[in-house]
Tab-separated table of C-alpha atoms in Angstrom:
chain	number	residue	atom	x	y	z
E	1	MET	CA	160.366	34.816	64.738
E	2	GLN	CA	157.096	34.819	66.420
E	3	GLY	CA	156.771	37.902	69.037
E	4	LEU	CA	159.362	39.402	67.149
E	5	THR	CA	159.355	42.699	66.308
E	6	PRO	CA	162.033	44.135	63.242
E	7	ARG	CA	163.514	46.963	64.357
E	8	TYR	CA	161.997	49.983	62.593
E	9	HIS	CA	159.935	52.716	62.263
E	10	GLN	CA	156.300	53.703	61.249
E	11	VAL	CA	154.584	56.601	60.123
E	12	PRO	CA	151.278	57.014	58.471
E	13	ILE	CA	151.543	57.251	54.506
E	14	VAL	CA	148.906	60.001	53.677
E	15	TYR	CA	147.104	59.857	49.819
E	16	ARG	CA	144.726	62.139	50.234
E	17	ASP	CA	144.118	65.569	52.138
E	18	ASP	CA	140.577	64.036	53.412
E	19	ALA	CA	141.603	60.146	54.463
E	20	PRO	CA	141.107	59.982	58.148
E	21	ILE	CA	143.494	60.847	60.720
E	22	LYS	CA	145.357	56.952	62.475
E	23	THR	CA	146.767	57.694	65.649
E	24	PHE	CA	149.623	55.349	66.866
E	25	PRO	CA	150.828	54.214	70.034
E	26	MET	CA	153.663	55.705	71.403
E	27	ILE	CA	155.453	52.874	72.930
E	28	GLU	CA	159.198	52.465	74.655
E	29	ASP	CA	161.727	50.873	72.934
E	30	HIS	CA	162.599	48.820	76.171
E	31	GLU	CA	158.849	47.723	76.660
E	32	VAL	CA	159.554	46.172	72.270
E	33	LYS	CA	161.161	42.046	72.255
E	34	TRP	CA	163.183	43.240	69.293
E	35	VAL	CA	165.006	41.469	66.740
E	36	ASP	CA	168.671	40.589	67.203
E	37	GLU	CA	170.681	39.912	64.292
E	38	LEU	CA	173.251	38.397	66.665
E	39	PHE	CA	171.578	35.582	66.827
E	40	MET	CA	170.536	34.854	63.389
E	41	GLU	CA	171.764	33.534	60.663
E	42	PRO	CA	171.301	34.136	56.771
E	43	ARG	CA	169.933	31.993	54.269
E	44	ASP	CA	173.150	32.260	51.805
E	45	LYS	CA	175.411	30.654	54.792
E	46	GLN	CA	178.464	33.395	54.087
E	47	ILE	CA	181.469	32.164	56.982
E	48	LEU	CA	182.449	34.863	59.107
E	49	LEU	CA	185.165	37.146	57.097
E	50	GLU	CA	188.307	37.177	59.029
E	51	PRO	CA	191.534	38.175	59.728
E	52	VAL	CA	190.173	42.160	59.932
E	53	ASP	CA	192.437	43.940	57.534
E	54	GLN	CA	191.286	47.647	58.368
E	55	HIS	CA	189.013	48.792	61.463
E	56	ILE	CA	187.228	51.809	60.881
E	57	VAL	CA	185.363	53.654	63.822
E	58	ARG	CA	182.779	56.486	62.714
E	59	ASN	CA	180.445	58.390	65.498
E	60	VAL	CA	177.478	60.194	64.567
E	61	LYS	CA	177.809	63.839	65.464
E	62	ALA	CA	175.295	66.780	65.743
E	63	LEU	CA	174.861	70.069	65.391
E	64	THR	CA	172.119	72.397	65.974
E	65	ARG	CA	172.379	75.654	63.905
E	66	GLU	CA	170.211	78.815	63.607
E	67	LEU	CA	166.527	78.201	63.915
E	68	GLY	CA	167.242	75.382	65.915
E	69	ILE	CA	167.643	73.055	62.170
E	70	PRO	CA	169.809	69.902	63.468
E	71	SER	CA	173.240	68.961	61.450
E	72	TYR	CA	174.788	65.435	61.179
E	73	ALA	CA	178.434	64.019	60.284
E	74	PHE	CA	179.409	60.376	60.083
E	75	GLY	CA	182.970	61.870	60.304
E	76	ASP	CA	184.054	65.065	60.947
E	77	TYR	CA	182.095	66.807	58.348
E	78	ALA	CA	178.420	67.001	57.758
E	79	TYR	CA	177.815	65.318	54.429
E	80	ASP	CA	177.277	67.646	51.400
E	81	PRO	CA	177.898	66.991	47.248
E	82	VAL	CA	180.361	67.980	45.541
E	83	PRO	CA	180.919	69.598	41.800
E	84	VAL	CA	182.879	66.087	40.555
E	85	PRO	CA	181.126	63.284	41.953
E	86	PRO	CA	183.560	61.063	43.475
E	87	LEU	CA	183.323	58.092	41.000
E	88	PHE	CA	184.290	60.324	38.180
E	89	THR	CA	186.800	61.573	40.351
E	90	ALA	CA	188.285	57.530	41.539
E	91	LEU	CA	188.312	57.145	37.836
E	92	THR	CA	189.688	60.146	36.547
E	93	THR	CA	192.959	60.952	39.042
E	94	GLY	CA	195.457	58.035	38.264
E	95	ASP	CA	197.060	57.216	41.292
E	96	MET	CA	196.124	60.168	43.313
E	97	ALA	CA	192.382	57.961	43.403
E	98	LEU	CA	194.192	56.042	46.431
E	99	SER	CA	194.630	59.186	48.454
E	100	PRO	CA	192.183	61.227	50.501
E	101	SER	CA	193.463	63.968	49.570
E	102	VAL	CA	191.250	64.315	46.257
E	103	TYR	CA	188.017	63.893	47.565
E	104	ALA	CA	186.811	66.825	49.668
E	105	PRO	CA	186.415	66.915	53.128
E	106	GLN	CA	182.263	67.229	53.012
E	107	LEU	CA	182.223	63.556	51.393
E	108	ASN	CA	183.829	61.945	54.080
E	109	ALA	CA	185.753	59.294	51.716
E	110	ILE	CA	187.055	56.566	53.372
E	111	ILE	CA	189.481	54.133	51.079
E	112	LEU	CA	189.099	50.343	50.787
E	113	GLN	CA	191.753	48.265	49.086
E	114	HIS	CA	190.897	45.886	46.931
E	115	ASN	CA	189.472	42.347	48.499
E	116	HIS	CA	190.522	43.665	52.187
E	117	VAL	CA	188.088	42.392	55.168
E	118	VAL	CA	187.049	45.640	56.377
E	119	GLU	CA	185.505	46.154	60.115
E	120	LEU	CA	183.231	49.135	60.225
E	121	GLU	CA	182.171	50.373	63.833
E	122	LEU	CA	179.448	53.127	63.742
E	123	ARG	CA	178.753	54.459	66.856
E	124	ASN	CA	175.580	56.454	68.084
E	125	PRO	CA	176.264	58.003	71.498
E	126	ASP	CA	173.115	60.300	71.624
E	127	SER	CA	171.258	59.333	74.257
E	128	LEU	CA	168.055	60.180	72.355
E	129	ILE	CA	167.723	59.779	69.052
E	130	VAL	CA	167.914	56.740	66.976
E	131	HIS	CA	169.704	56.323	64.034
E	132	THR	CA	169.182	53.482	61.161
E	133	TYR	CA	172.685	52.736	59.170
E	134	HIS	CA	171.981	52.070	55.347
E	135	SER	CA	175.056	50.624	52.903
E	136	HIS	CA	175.041	50.549	48.875
E	137	GLY	CA	177.500	47.729	47.492
E	138	HIS	CA	177.138	45.756	50.339
E	139	ALA	CA	175.594	43.141	52.792
E	140	PHE	CA	177.441	43.460	55.925
E	141	GLN	CA	178.041	40.798	58.534
E	142	VAL	CA	176.586	42.048	62.312
E	143	VAL	CA	179.258	40.493	64.600
E	144	GLU	CA	179.047	42.519	67.874
E	145	SER	CA	176.882	45.452	69.627
E	146	GLY	CA	177.420	46.898	72.817
E	147	PRO	CA	177.509	50.349	74.894
E	148	VAL	CA	179.283	53.702	73.909
E	149	HIS	CA	179.975	54.698	77.122
E	150	LYS	CA	182.052	52.763	79.363
E	151	ASN	CA	179.943	53.137	82.734
E	152	SER	CA	176.819	51.743	80.518
E	153	SER	CA	174.993	48.839	81.455
E	154	ILE	CA	174.106	48.067	78.374
E	155	PRO	CA	175.477	44.803	77.624
E	156	VAL	CA	178.443	43.332	74.742
E	157	LYS	CA	176.978	40.965	72.450
E	158	ARG	CA	179.033	39.134	70.246
E	159	PHE	CA	178.436	36.629	67.634
E	160	LYS	CA	179.955	32.832	68.499
E	161	GLY	CA	179.459	31.199	65.396
E	162	ARG	CA	180.744	31.227	61.955
E	163	GLN	CA	178.081	32.553	59.977
E	164	PRO	CA	176.868	35.626	61.045
E	165	MET	CA	173.678	37.631	60.040
E	166	ARG	CA	173.486	39.322	56.762
E	167	ARG	CA	171.811	43.196	56.407
E	168	ASP	CA	171.916	46.055	54.288
E	169	THR	CA	170.540	48.265	57.115
E	170	ILE	CA	170.822	48.047	60.916
E	171	THR	CA	169.312	50.666	63.828
E	172	LEU	CA	172.257	52.300	65.878
E	173	ALA	CA	170.068	52.278	68.908
E	174	THR	CA	170.961	55.685	71.527
E	175	GLY	CA	174.274	54.658	73.435
E	176	ARG	CA	174.848	51.923	71.686
E	177	TYR	CA	177.718	51.222	68.600
E	178	VAL	CA	177.093	47.583	66.132
E	179	ARG	CA	180.422	46.301	64.709
E	180	VAL	CA	179.369	44.903	61.150
E	181	ARG	CA	181.968	43.426	58.426
E	182	ILE	CA	182.451	43.426	54.709
E	183	LYS	CA	184.880	42.511	52.174
E	184	ALA	CA	186.204	44.876	49.723
E	185	ASP	CA	185.279	42.721	46.254
E	186	ASN	CA	182.540	45.351	44.874
E	187	PRO	CA	184.726	48.011	43.212
E	188	GLY	CA	183.009	51.063	43.625
E	189	VAL	CA	181.671	53.925	45.102
E	190	TRP	CA	179.571	53.362	47.738
E	191	TYR	CA	177.001	55.786	49.801
E	192	GLN	CA	176.445	55.049	53.308
E	193	HIS	CA	173.843	56.862	54.898
E	194	CYS	CA	171.000	57.224	57.559
E	195	HIS	CA	167.688	55.606	56.311
E	196	GLN	CA	166.321	58.586	58.030
E	197	GLU	CA	165.699	60.827	55.201
E	198	GLN	CA	166.045	64.101	57.377
E	199	HIS	CA	169.104	63.071	58.941
E	200	ASN	CA	170.699	62.214	55.460
E	201	PHE	CA	169.643	64.979	54.050
E	202	SER	CA	171.394	66.824	57.179
E	203	GLY	CA	174.877	65.215	56.416
E	204	LEU	CA	174.565	61.988	57.960
E	205	ALA	CA	176.216	60.156	55.620
E	206	PHE	CA	179.925	58.811	54.096
E	207	THR	CA	181.482	57.448	51.192
E	208	LEU	CA	183.308	54.186	50.672
E	209	ILE	CA	186.057	54.404	48.138
E	210	GLU	CA	186.297	50.937	47.255
E	211	ALA	CA	189.371	49.751	44.999
E	212	PRO	CA	189.242	52.708	43.085
E	213	ASP	CA	193.187	51.410	41.167
E	214	VAL	CA	190.341	48.311	39.951
E	215	MET	CA	187.859	50.727	39.261
E	216	GLN	CA	189.815	52.613	36.459
E	217	ARG	CA	190.741	49.059	34.946
E	218	THR	CA	187.143	47.873	35.083
E	219	LEU	CA	184.545	50.634	35.318
E	220	ARG	CA	183.729	52.817	32.298
E	221	ILE	CA	181.432	56.005	32.770
E	222	PRO	CA	178.254	55.455	29.962
E	223	GLN	CA	178.752	58.609	27.442
E	224	GLU	CA	174.937	59.690	27.876
E	225	MET	CA	176.096	60.376	31.518
E	226	LEU	CA	178.707	62.386	30.227
E	227	GLU	CA	177.332	64.441	27.604
E	228	PHE	CA	174.204	64.960	30.040
E	229	CYS	CA	176.689	66.420	32.822
E	230	ARG	CA	178.261	68.453	30.058
E	231	VAL	CA	174.913	70.120	29.167
E	232	LEU	CA	174.593	71.458	32.877
E	233	GLY	CA	178.384	72.627	32.631
E	234	HIS	CA	179.264	69.864	35.869
E	235	PRO	CA	182.465	68.883	35.334
E	236	THR	CA	183.493	65.504	34.784
E	237	GLN	CA	187.384	64.759	35.799
E	238	GLY	CA	190.110	65.788	38.912
E	239	ASN	CA	189.383	66.318	42.090
E	240	SER	CA	186.345	66.578	44.011
E	241	ALA	CA	186.732	70.693	42.764
E	242	GLY	CA	187.583	69.602	39.219
E	243	ARG	CA	191.154	70.485	39.608
E	244	ALA	CA	194.442	68.654	39.803
E	245	GLY	CA	195.541	67.219	42.878
E	246	SER	CA	194.455	68.205	46.290
E	247	ASP	CA	193.675	71.802	45.347
E	248	MET	CA	190.056	72.522	46.443
E	249	THR	CA	189.255	75.836	45.106
E	250	GLY	CA	185.739	76.609	44.326
E	251	ILE	CA	184.394	73.885	46.993
E	252	LYS	CA	182.117	75.604	49.820
E	253	PRO	CA	183.880	75.192	53.005
E	254	PRO	CA	182.754	71.848	54.572
E	255	LEU	CA	180.701	72.205	58.205
E	256	LYS	CA	182.468	70.526	61.055
E	257	ILE	CA	181.377	68.667	63.882
E	258	HIS	CA	182.551	68.328	67.090
E	259	GLY	CA	182.000	64.886	68.753
E	260	LEU	CA	183.617	61.707	70.041
E	261	PRO	CA	186.952	60.730	67.414
E	262	ASP	CA	187.015	58.703	65.191
E	263	SER	CA	189.863	56.650	64.271
E	264	THR	CA	191.450	53.843	61.077
E	265	SER	CA	193.697	51.274	61.860
E	266	GLY	CA	195.076	48.837	58.950
E	267	SER	CA	195.615	49.708	55.806
């Protein structure tokens, strides 16, 4: 690791107003020798997950609104909370929990089948802004990186061994994509988001709905949480709007953001 720099960004943390202000040198991305996960191996020696059952492509998308405020999306819509948390929806809608129609569009929900190997291709077509993808629920295998745009000089790098590096956070550098793999063996609803908080709060997130049929047999919401929601007047069952089927009456309209097309193949 000597001479290599983990790909993260430092900012000063201020504990008191009268503390001296520290300045950090501006260093261009190409001037730093970054750690490359594709040439590392994890200590747990997990074997490369294959074959791939489902391949999912999600592009970072951006929209500048009034007053220059940006919104972002990992999918077609900027992420936004809904009246019924997706975990409650997954647990209370029976067989419909396997259908995207019960989850509001602004959740950017992706449904995963139990124990399937899933490959996520996360793409950042932006030429200026770096993003940081963070996964809840899984430590993913890093298997490939390369350019988003075909006319780029950025090289494609593929993992060629048997035990790819595992991470729960990875940088999406400008104009690049990364491919990561997980096995859907952890039933639950897992929030996936940019770890830069201003981007996260601006909608750069999506949701993995992992094995909802298994969830319904194995998971229970604590009674204390249900009571807490009742006191606050929040619904705890039904689709994202607290209704049946795909009826989203009462949900705030999602903010659609256009960009490169996303895709899902496999089951």
